[in-house]
CSV table of C-alpha atoms and ligand atoms in Angstrom, one decimal:
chain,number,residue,atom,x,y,z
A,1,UNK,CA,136.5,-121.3,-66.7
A,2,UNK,CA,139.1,-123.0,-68.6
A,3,UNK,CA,138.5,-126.6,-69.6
A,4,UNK,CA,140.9,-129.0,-69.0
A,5,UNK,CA,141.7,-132.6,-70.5
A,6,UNK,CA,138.9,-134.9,-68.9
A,7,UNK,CA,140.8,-138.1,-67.7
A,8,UNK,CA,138.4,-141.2,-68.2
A,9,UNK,CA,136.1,-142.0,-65.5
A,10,UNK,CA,137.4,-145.7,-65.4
A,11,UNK,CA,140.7,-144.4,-65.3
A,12,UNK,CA,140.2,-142.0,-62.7
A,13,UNK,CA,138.5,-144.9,-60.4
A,14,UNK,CA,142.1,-147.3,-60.5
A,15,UNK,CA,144.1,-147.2,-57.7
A,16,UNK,CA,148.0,-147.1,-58.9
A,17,UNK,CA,149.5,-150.2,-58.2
A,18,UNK,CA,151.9,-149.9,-54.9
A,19,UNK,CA,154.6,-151.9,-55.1
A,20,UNK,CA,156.3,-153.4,-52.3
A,21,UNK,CA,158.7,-150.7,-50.7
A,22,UNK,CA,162.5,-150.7,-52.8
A,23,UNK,CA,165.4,-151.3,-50.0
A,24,UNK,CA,167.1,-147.9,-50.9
A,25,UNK,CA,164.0,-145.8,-50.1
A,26,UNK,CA,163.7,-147.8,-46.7
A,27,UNK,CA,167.2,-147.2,-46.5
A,28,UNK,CA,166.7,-143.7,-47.0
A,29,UNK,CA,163.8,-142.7,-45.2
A,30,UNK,CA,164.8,-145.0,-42.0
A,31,UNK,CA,168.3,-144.4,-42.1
A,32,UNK,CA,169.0,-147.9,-41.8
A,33,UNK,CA,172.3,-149.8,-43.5
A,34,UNK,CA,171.4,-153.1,-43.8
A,35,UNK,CA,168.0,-153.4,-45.1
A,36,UNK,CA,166.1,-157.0,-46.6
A,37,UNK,CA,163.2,-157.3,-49.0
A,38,UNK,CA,160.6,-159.7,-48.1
A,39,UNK,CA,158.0,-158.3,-50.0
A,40,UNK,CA,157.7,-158.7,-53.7
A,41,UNK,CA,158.4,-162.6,-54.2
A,42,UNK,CA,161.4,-162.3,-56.0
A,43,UNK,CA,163.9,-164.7,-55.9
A,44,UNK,CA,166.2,-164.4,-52.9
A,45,UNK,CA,169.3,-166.7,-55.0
A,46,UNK,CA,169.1,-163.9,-58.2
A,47,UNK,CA,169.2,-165.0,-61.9
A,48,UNK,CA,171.0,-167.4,-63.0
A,49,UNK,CA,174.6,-166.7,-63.6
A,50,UNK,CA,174.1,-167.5,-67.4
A,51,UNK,CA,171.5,-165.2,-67.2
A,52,UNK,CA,173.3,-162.3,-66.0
A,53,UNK,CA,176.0,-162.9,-68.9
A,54,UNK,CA,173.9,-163.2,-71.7
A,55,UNK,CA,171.9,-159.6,-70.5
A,56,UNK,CA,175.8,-158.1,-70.5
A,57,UNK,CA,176.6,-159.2,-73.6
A,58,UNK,CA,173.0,-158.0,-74.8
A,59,UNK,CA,173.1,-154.1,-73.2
A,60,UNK,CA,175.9,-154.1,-75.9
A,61,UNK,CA,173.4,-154.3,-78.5
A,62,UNK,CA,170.8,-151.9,-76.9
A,63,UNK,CA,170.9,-149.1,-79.8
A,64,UNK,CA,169.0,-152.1,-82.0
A,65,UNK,CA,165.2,-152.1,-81.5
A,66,UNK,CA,164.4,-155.9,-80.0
A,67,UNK,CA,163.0,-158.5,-82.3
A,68,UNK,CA,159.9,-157.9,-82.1
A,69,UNK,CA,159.1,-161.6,-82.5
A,70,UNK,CA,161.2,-162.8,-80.0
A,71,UNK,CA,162.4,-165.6,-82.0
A,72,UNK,CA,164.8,-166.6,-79.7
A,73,UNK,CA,163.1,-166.5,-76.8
A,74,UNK,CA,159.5,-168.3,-78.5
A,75,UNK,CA,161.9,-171.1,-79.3
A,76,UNK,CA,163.5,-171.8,-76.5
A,77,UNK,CA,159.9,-171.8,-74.6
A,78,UNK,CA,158.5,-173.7,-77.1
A,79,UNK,CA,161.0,-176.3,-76.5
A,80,UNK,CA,161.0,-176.2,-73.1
A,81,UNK,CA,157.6,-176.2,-72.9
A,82,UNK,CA,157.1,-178.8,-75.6
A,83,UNK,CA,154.4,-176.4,-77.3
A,84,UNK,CA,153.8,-174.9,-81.0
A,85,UNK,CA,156.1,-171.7,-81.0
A,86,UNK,CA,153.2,-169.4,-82.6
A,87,UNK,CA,151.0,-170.3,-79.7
A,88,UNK,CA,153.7,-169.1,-77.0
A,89,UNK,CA,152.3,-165.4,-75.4
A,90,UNK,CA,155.3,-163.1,-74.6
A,91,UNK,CA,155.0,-159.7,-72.9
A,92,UNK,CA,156.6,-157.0,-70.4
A,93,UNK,CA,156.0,-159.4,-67.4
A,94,UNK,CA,152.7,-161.4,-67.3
A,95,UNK,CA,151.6,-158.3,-65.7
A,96,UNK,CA,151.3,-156.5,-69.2
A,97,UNK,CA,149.8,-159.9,-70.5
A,98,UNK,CA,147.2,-159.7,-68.1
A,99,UNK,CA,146.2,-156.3,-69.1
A,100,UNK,CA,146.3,-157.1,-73.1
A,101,UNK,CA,144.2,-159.9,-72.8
A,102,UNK,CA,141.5,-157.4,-71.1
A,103,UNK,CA,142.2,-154.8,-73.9
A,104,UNK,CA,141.7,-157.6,-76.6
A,105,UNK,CA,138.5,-159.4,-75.0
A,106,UNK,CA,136.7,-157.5,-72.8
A,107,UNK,CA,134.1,-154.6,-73.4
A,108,UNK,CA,132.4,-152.0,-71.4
A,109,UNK,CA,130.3,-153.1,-69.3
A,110,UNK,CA,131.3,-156.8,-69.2
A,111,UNK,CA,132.1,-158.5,-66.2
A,112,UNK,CA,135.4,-159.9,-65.3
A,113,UNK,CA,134.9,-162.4,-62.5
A,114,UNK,CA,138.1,-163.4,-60.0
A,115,UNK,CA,138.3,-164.3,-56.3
A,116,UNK,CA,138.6,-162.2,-53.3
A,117,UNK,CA,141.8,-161.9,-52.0
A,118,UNK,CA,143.8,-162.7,-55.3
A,119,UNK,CA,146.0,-160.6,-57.5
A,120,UNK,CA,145.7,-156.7,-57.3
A,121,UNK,CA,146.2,-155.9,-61.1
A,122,UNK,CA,142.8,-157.8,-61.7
A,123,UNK,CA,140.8,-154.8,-60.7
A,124,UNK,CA,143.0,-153.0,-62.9
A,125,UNK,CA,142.0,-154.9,-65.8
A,126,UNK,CA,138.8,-154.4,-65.4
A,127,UNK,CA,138.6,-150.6,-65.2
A,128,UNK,CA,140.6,-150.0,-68.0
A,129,UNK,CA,138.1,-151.6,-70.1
A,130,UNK,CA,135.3,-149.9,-68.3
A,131,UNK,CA,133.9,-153.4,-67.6
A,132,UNK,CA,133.0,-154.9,-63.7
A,133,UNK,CA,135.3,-157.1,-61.7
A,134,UNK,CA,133.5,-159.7,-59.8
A,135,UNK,CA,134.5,-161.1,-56.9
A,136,UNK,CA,133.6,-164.8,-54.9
A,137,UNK,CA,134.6,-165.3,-51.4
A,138,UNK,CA,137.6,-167.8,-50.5
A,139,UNK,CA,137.0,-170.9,-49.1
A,140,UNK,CA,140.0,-171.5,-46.7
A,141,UNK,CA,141.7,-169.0,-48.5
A,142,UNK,CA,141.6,-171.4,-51.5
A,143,UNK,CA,139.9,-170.5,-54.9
A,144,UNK,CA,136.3,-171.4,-54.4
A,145,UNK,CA,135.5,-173.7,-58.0
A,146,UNK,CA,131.7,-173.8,-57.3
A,147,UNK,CA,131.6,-170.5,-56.3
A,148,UNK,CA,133.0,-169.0,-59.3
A,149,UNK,CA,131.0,-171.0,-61.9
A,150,UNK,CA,128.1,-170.0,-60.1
A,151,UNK,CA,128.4,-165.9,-60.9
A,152,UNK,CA,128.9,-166.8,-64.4
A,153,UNK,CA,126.7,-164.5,-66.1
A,154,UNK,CA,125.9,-163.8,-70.0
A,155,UNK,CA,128.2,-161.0,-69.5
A,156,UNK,CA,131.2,-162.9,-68.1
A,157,UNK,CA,133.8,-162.4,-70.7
A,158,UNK,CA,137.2,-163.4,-68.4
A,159,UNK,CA,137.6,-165.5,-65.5
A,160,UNK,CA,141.0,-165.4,-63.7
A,161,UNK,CA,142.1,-168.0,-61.2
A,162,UNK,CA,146.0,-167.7,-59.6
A,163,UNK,CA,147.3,-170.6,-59.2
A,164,UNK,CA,149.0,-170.9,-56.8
A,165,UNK,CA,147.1,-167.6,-55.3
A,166,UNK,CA,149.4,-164.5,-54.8
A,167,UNK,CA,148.7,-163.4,-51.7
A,168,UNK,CA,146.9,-166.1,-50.0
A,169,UNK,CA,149.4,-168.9,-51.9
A,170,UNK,CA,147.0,-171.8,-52.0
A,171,UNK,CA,146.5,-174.0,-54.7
A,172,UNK,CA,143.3,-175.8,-56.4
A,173,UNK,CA,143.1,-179.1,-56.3
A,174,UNK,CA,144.2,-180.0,-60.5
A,175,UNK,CA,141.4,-182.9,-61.2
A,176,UNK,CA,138.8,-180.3,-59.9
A,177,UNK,CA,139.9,-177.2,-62.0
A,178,UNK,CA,139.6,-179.6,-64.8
A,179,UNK,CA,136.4,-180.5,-64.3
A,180,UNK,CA,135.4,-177.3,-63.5
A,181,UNK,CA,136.6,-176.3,-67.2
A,182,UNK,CA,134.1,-178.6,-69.0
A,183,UNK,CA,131.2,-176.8,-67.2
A,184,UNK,CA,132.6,-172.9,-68.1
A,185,UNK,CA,131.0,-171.3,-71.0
A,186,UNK,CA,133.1,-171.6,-73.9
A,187,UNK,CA,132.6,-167.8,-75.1
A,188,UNK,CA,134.4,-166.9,-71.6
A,189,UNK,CA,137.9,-166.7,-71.4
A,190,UNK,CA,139.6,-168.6,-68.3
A,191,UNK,CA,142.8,-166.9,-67.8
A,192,UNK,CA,145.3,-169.8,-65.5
A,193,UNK,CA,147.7,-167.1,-64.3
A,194,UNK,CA,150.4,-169.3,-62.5
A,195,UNK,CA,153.1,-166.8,-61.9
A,196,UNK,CA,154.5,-169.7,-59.2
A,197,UNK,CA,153.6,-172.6,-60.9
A,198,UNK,CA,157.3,-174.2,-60.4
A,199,UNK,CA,156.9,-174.2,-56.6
A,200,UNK,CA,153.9,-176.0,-56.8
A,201,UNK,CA,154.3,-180.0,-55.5
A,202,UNK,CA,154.3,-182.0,-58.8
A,203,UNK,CA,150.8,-184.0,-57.5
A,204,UNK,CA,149.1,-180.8,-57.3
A,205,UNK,CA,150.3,-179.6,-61.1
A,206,UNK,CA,147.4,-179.0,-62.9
A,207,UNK,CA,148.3,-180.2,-67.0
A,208,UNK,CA,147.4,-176.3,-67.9
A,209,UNK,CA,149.4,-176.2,-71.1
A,210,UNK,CA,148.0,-178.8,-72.3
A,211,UNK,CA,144.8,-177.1,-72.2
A,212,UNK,CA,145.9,-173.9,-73.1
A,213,UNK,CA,146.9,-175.6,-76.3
A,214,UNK,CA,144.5,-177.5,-77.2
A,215,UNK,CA,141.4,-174.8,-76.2
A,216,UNK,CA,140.1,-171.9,-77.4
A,217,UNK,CA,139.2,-170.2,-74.0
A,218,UNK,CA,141.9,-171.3,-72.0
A,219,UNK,CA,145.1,-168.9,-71.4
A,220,UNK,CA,147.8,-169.9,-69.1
A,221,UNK,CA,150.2,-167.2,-67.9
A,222,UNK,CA,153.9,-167.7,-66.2
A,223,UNK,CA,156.7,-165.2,-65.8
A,224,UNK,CA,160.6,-165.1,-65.9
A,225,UNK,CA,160.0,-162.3,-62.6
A,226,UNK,CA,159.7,-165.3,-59.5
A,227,UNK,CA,161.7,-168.6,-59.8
A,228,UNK,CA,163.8,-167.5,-62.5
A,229,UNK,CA,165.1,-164.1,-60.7
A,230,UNK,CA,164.5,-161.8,-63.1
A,231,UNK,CA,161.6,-159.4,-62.4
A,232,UNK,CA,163.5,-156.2,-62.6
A,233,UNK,CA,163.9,-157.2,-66.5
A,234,UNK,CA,160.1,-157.7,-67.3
A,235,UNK,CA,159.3,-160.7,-69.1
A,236,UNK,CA,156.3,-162.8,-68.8
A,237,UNK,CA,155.0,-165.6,-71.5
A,238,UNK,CA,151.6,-167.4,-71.9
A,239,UNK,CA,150.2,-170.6,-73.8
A,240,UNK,CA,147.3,-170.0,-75.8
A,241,UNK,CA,145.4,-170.7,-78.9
A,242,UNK,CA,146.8,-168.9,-82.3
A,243,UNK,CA,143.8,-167.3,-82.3
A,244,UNK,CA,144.6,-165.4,-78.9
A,245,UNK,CA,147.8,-164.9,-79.7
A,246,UNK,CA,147.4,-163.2,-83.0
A,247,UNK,CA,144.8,-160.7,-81.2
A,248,UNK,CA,147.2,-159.9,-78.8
A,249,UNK,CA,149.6,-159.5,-81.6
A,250,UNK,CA,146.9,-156.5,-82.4
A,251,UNK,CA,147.2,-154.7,-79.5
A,252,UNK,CA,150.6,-154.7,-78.2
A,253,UNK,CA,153.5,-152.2,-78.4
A,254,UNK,CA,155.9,-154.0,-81.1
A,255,UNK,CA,158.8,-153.9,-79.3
A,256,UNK,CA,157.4,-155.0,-75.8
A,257,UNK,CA,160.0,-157.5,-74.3
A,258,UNK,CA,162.9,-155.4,-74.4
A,259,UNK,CA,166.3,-156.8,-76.1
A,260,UNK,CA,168.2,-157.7,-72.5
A,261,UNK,CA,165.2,-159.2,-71.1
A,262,UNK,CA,165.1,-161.6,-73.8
A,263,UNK,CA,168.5,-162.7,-74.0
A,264,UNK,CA,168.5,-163.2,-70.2
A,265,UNK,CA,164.9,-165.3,-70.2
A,266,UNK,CA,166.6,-167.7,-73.0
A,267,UNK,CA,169.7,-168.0,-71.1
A,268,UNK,CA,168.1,-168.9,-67.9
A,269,UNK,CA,165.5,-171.5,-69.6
A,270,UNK,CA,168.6,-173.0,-70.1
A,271,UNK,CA,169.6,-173.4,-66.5
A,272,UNK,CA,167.2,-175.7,-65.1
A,273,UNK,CA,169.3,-176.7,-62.1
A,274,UNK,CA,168.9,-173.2,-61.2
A,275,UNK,CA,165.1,-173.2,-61.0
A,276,UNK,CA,165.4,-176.9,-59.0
A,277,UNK,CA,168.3,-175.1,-56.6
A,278,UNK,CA,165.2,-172.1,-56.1
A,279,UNK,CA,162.4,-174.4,-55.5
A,280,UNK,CA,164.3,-176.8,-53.0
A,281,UNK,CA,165.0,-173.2,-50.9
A,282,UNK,CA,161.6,-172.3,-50.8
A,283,UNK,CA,160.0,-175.5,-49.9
A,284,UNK,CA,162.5,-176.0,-47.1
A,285,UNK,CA,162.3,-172.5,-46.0
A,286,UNK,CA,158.5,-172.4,-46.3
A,287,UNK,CA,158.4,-175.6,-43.5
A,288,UNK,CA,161.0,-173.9,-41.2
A,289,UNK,CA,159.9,-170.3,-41.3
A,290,UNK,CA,156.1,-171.6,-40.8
A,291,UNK,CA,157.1,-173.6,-37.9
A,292,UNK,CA,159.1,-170.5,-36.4
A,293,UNK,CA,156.1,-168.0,-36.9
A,294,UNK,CA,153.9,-170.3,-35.1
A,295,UNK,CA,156.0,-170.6,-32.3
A,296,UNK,CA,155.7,-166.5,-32.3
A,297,UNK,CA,151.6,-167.1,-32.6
A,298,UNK,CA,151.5,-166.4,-35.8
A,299,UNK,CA,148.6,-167.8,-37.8
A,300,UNK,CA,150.1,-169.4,-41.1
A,301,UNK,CA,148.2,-170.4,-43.9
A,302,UNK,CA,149.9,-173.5,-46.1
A,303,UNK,CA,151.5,-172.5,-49.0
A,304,UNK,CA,152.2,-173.6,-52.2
A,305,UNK,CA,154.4,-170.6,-53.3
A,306,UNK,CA,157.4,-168.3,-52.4
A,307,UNK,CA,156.0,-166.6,-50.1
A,308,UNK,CA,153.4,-167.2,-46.5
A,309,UNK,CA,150.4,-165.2,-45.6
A,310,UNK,CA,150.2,-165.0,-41.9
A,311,UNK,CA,147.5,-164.1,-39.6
A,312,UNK,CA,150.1,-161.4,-37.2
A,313,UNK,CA,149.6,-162.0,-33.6
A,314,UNK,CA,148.5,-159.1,-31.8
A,315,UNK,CA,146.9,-155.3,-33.9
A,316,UNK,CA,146.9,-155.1,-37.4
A,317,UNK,CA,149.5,-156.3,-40.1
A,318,UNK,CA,150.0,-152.6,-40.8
A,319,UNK,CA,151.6,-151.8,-37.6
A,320,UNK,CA,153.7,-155.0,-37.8
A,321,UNK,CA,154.5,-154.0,-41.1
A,322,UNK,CA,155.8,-150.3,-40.0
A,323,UNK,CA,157.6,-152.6,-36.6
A,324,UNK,CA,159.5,-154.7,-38.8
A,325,UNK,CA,160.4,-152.1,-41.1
A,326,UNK,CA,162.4,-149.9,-38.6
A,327,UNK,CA,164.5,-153.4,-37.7
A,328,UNK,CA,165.3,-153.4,-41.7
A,329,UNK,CA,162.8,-155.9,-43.0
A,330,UNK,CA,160.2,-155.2,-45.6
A,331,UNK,CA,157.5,-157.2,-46.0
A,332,UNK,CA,153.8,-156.7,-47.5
A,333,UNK,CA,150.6,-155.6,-45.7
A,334,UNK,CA,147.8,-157.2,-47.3
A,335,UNK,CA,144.5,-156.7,-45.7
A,336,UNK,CA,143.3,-156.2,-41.8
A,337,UNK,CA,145.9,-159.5,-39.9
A,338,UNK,CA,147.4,-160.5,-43.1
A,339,UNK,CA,151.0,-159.8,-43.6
A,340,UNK,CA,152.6,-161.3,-46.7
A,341,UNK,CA,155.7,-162.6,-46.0
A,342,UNK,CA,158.1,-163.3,-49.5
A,343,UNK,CA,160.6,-166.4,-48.4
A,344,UNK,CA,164.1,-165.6,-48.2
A,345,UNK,CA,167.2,-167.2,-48.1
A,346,UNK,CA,167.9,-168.5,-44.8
A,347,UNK,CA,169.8,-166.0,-43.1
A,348,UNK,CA,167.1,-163.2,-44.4
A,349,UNK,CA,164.4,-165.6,-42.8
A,350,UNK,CA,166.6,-166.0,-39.6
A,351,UNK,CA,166.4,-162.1,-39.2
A,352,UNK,CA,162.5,-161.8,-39.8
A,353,UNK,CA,162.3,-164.3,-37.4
A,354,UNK,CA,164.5,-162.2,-34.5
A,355,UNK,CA,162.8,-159.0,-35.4
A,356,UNK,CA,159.4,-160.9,-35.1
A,357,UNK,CA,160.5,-161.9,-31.9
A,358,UNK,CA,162.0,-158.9,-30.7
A,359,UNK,CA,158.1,-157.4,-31.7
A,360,UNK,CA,156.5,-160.1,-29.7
A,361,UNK,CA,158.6,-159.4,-26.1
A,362,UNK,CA,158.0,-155.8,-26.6
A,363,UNK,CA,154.4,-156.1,-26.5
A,364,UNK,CA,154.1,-158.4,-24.0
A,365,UNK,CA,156.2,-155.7,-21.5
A,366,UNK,CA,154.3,-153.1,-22.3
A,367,UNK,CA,152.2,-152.3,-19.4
A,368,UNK,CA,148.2,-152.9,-20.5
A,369,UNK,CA,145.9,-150.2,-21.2
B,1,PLP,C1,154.1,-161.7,-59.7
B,1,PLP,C2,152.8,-162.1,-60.3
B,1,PLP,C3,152.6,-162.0,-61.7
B,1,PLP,C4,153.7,-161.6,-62.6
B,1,PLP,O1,154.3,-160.5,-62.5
B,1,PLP,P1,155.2,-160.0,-63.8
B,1,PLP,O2,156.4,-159.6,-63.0
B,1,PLP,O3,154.5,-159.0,-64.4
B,1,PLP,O4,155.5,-161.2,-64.7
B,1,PLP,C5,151.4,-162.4,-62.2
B,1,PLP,N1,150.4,-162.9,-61.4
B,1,PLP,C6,150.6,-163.0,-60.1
B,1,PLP,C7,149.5,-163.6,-59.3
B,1,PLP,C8,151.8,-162.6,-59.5
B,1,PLP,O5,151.9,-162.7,-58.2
C-alpha cells in the first residue's frame, strides 16, 4: 500500500479549537434575522472610534509588509505601560503568544501545569510540544495557589494561571499570588495570562508588570481582543524579561501583527476613556444580569470579567445552549451545567434574559415524564 504523510502523533491528539458560533452561520443555519453574540467575550461597545480610523487609513498601506518591530505599537505600550520597550511581547493575539512561549521553553516530555476549568488553548500548548498538561482542581472555581505549587515537579517547565479565569472568571487574591511566586522554582516559567485584567476591581490588581519586569520566569500576557474591541484584528502583547523576548523573537513569523492591527492597537491605547466607558458596562451589567439569572434559578458564580459562568437551571447547558440559540442568542457551553455567558450591552442582556425566561415557563408546562 501507498504511504502517506504521517501527521505527528501530538498533533493528531489536539482537538481544533471551536470557537464560539459567528452570527451569520446562526443566521444561516436557523434562519433567523436578528441574531446576538454572547459568546466570545468581545466587546459589546466595538473599538474605539479612533481605532477604526487609524485601521482605514492603514488598509491603505496594506501592499507594505508590517514593521516587523512594531515600533509604534512597542512605544505606545511601553508608555502606557510605563515599561522598557524591548521587554514589551507582541503577537497575533496573546493566543499566538501563548503558543510561542511553549515552542520556545518547553520540551517533549515536560509538563505544563494549569488549572481545571481554565483556558482551552492550554492543552494546545502542550501537545504541540509533545510535553504533558497538568491539571489541579478549582477551589470555588478559583485558581487553587497551594494546589498548583504542590504538582510542581523537576519537569514543570510552564505554569499558567488566568487571571481573571476565562471561563470560570474568578480572580486570585494579588498578595497571595505574590507570595506564591517566591516559593515557584525559578527554572519554571509562570505565564500571568490576564486577557481581562482591566475588568478586574483595582484592590484585587495583582502588580504583575512589575514582576514581569523585574523577573526572569515571570510572563504576563494581555490582549487588544476584550476591552479594547478589537479581536477580529489579532493583537496580543506581553511583559517579560529581554531574555524571553529575544527567544520569542527566534521563533516567530517576522511579520506576525499585521500592519492594520497595529495602527488600530496604538490608536486605541490612546483612548482610555473608551476602556473606562467598557469596564463601567460590564461591571454594571455583570450585577444586573447576575441578579436577573438568579431570579430564573440560575446558579451564578461571581465574576471578575466580561462574561458569567452559570450553573443552568434544569438538563445540561448544551440543551440550553441549542434553546437559546433558536430565539437568536449565542452563548458558550462549557462543561456538563456551565453555560458561559459573554456580557452585553444592555438591551442584548435584556433579550438573553426574556429568552431565558421564555425557556424556564416552557419547561415548567411541560407535562412530567
Ligand atoms: C480571550 C483570551 C485570550 C486572548 O485571546 P487573543 O484574542 O488571542 O488575544 C487569552 N487568554 C484567555 C484566558 C482568554 O480568554
Amino acid at each position: 500500500m501507498k504511504k502517506i504523510p504521517a501527521i505527528r502523533s501530538g498533533v493528531q491528539a489536539i482537538a481544533p479549537y471551536q470557537p464560539g458560533k459567528p452570527i451569520e452561520e446562526v443566521k444561516r443555519e436557523l434562519g433567523l434575522s436578528r441574531v446576538i453574540k454572547l459568546a466570545s467575550n468581545e466587546n459589546p461597545l466595538g473599538p474605539s472610534p479612533a481605532a477604526v480610523r487609524a485601521g482605514s487609513q492603514a488598509l491603505r498601506e496594506a501592499a507594505l509588509y508590517p514593521d516587523g518591530s512594531c515600533y509604534r505599537l512597542r512605544k505606545a505600550l511601553a508608555g502606557r505601560l510605563g515599561t522598557d520597550p524591548d521587554q514589551i511581547l507582541l503577537g497575533n493575539g496573546s493566543s499566538e503568544l501563548l503558543i510561542l512561549l511553549g515552542r520556545a521553553f518547553v520540551s517533549p516530555g515536560e509538563e505544563v501545569l494549569t488549572s481545571q476549568m481554565s483556558f482551552v488553548l492550554y492543552q494546545t500548548l502542550a501537545q504541540l510540544q509533545d510535553a504533558s498538561l497538568i491539571t489541579v482542581p478549582m477551589k470555588d472555581f478559583t485558581f487553587d495557589l497551594e494546589a498548583l505549587a504542590r504538582a510542581v515537579t523537576p519537569k514543570t517547565r510552564m505554569i499558567l494561571i488566568a487571571n481573571p479565569n476565562n471561563p470560570t472568571g474568578t480572580a486570585v487574591d494579588p498578595k497571595a499570588l505574590e507570595n506564591w511566586l517566591e516559593a515557584v522554582p525559578s527554572d519554571c516559567l509562570v505565564v500571568l495570562d490576564e486577557a481581562y485584567y482591566e475588568y478586574l476591581e483595582p484592590k484585587l490588581r495583582p502588580a504583575s508588570l512589575h514582576w514581569a519586569a523585574n523577573r526572569e520566569n515571570v510572563v504576563v500576557l494581555r490582549t487588544f481582543s476584550k476591552v479594547y474591541g478589537l479581536a477580529g484584528l489579532r493583537a496580543g502583547y506581553g511583559v517579560a524579561s529581554r531574555r524571553i523576548k529575544e527567544a520569542l523573537d527566534r521563533v516567530r513569523d517576522p511579520f506576525n501583527v499585521n500592519h492594520i492591527a497595529q495602527a488600530a492597537a496604538a490608536a486605541a491605547l490612546a483612548d482610555p476613556a473608551h476602556v473606562r466607558r467598557t469596564v463601567a458596562l460590564a461591571r454594571s451589567e455583570r450585577r444586573r444580569l447576575a441578579g436577573e439569572l438568579r431570579k430564573l434559578k440560575f446558579l451564578v458564580i461571581p465574576s471578575q470579567a466580561n462574561f458569567l459562568l452559570v450553573s443552568v437551571p434544569d438538563r445540561d447547558a448544551q440543551s440550553w445552549f441549542q434553546a437559546l440559540l433558536e430565539q437568536g442568542v449565542i452563548t458558550r457551553p462549557v462543561v456538563g451545567p456551565f453555560l458561559r455567558i459573554t456580557l452585553g450591552t444592555r438591551p442584548q442582556n435584556e433579550k438573553l434574559v426574556r429568552a431565558c425566561g421564555r425557556i424556564v415557563h416552557a419547561a415548567h408546562r411541560r407535562p412530567a415524564g
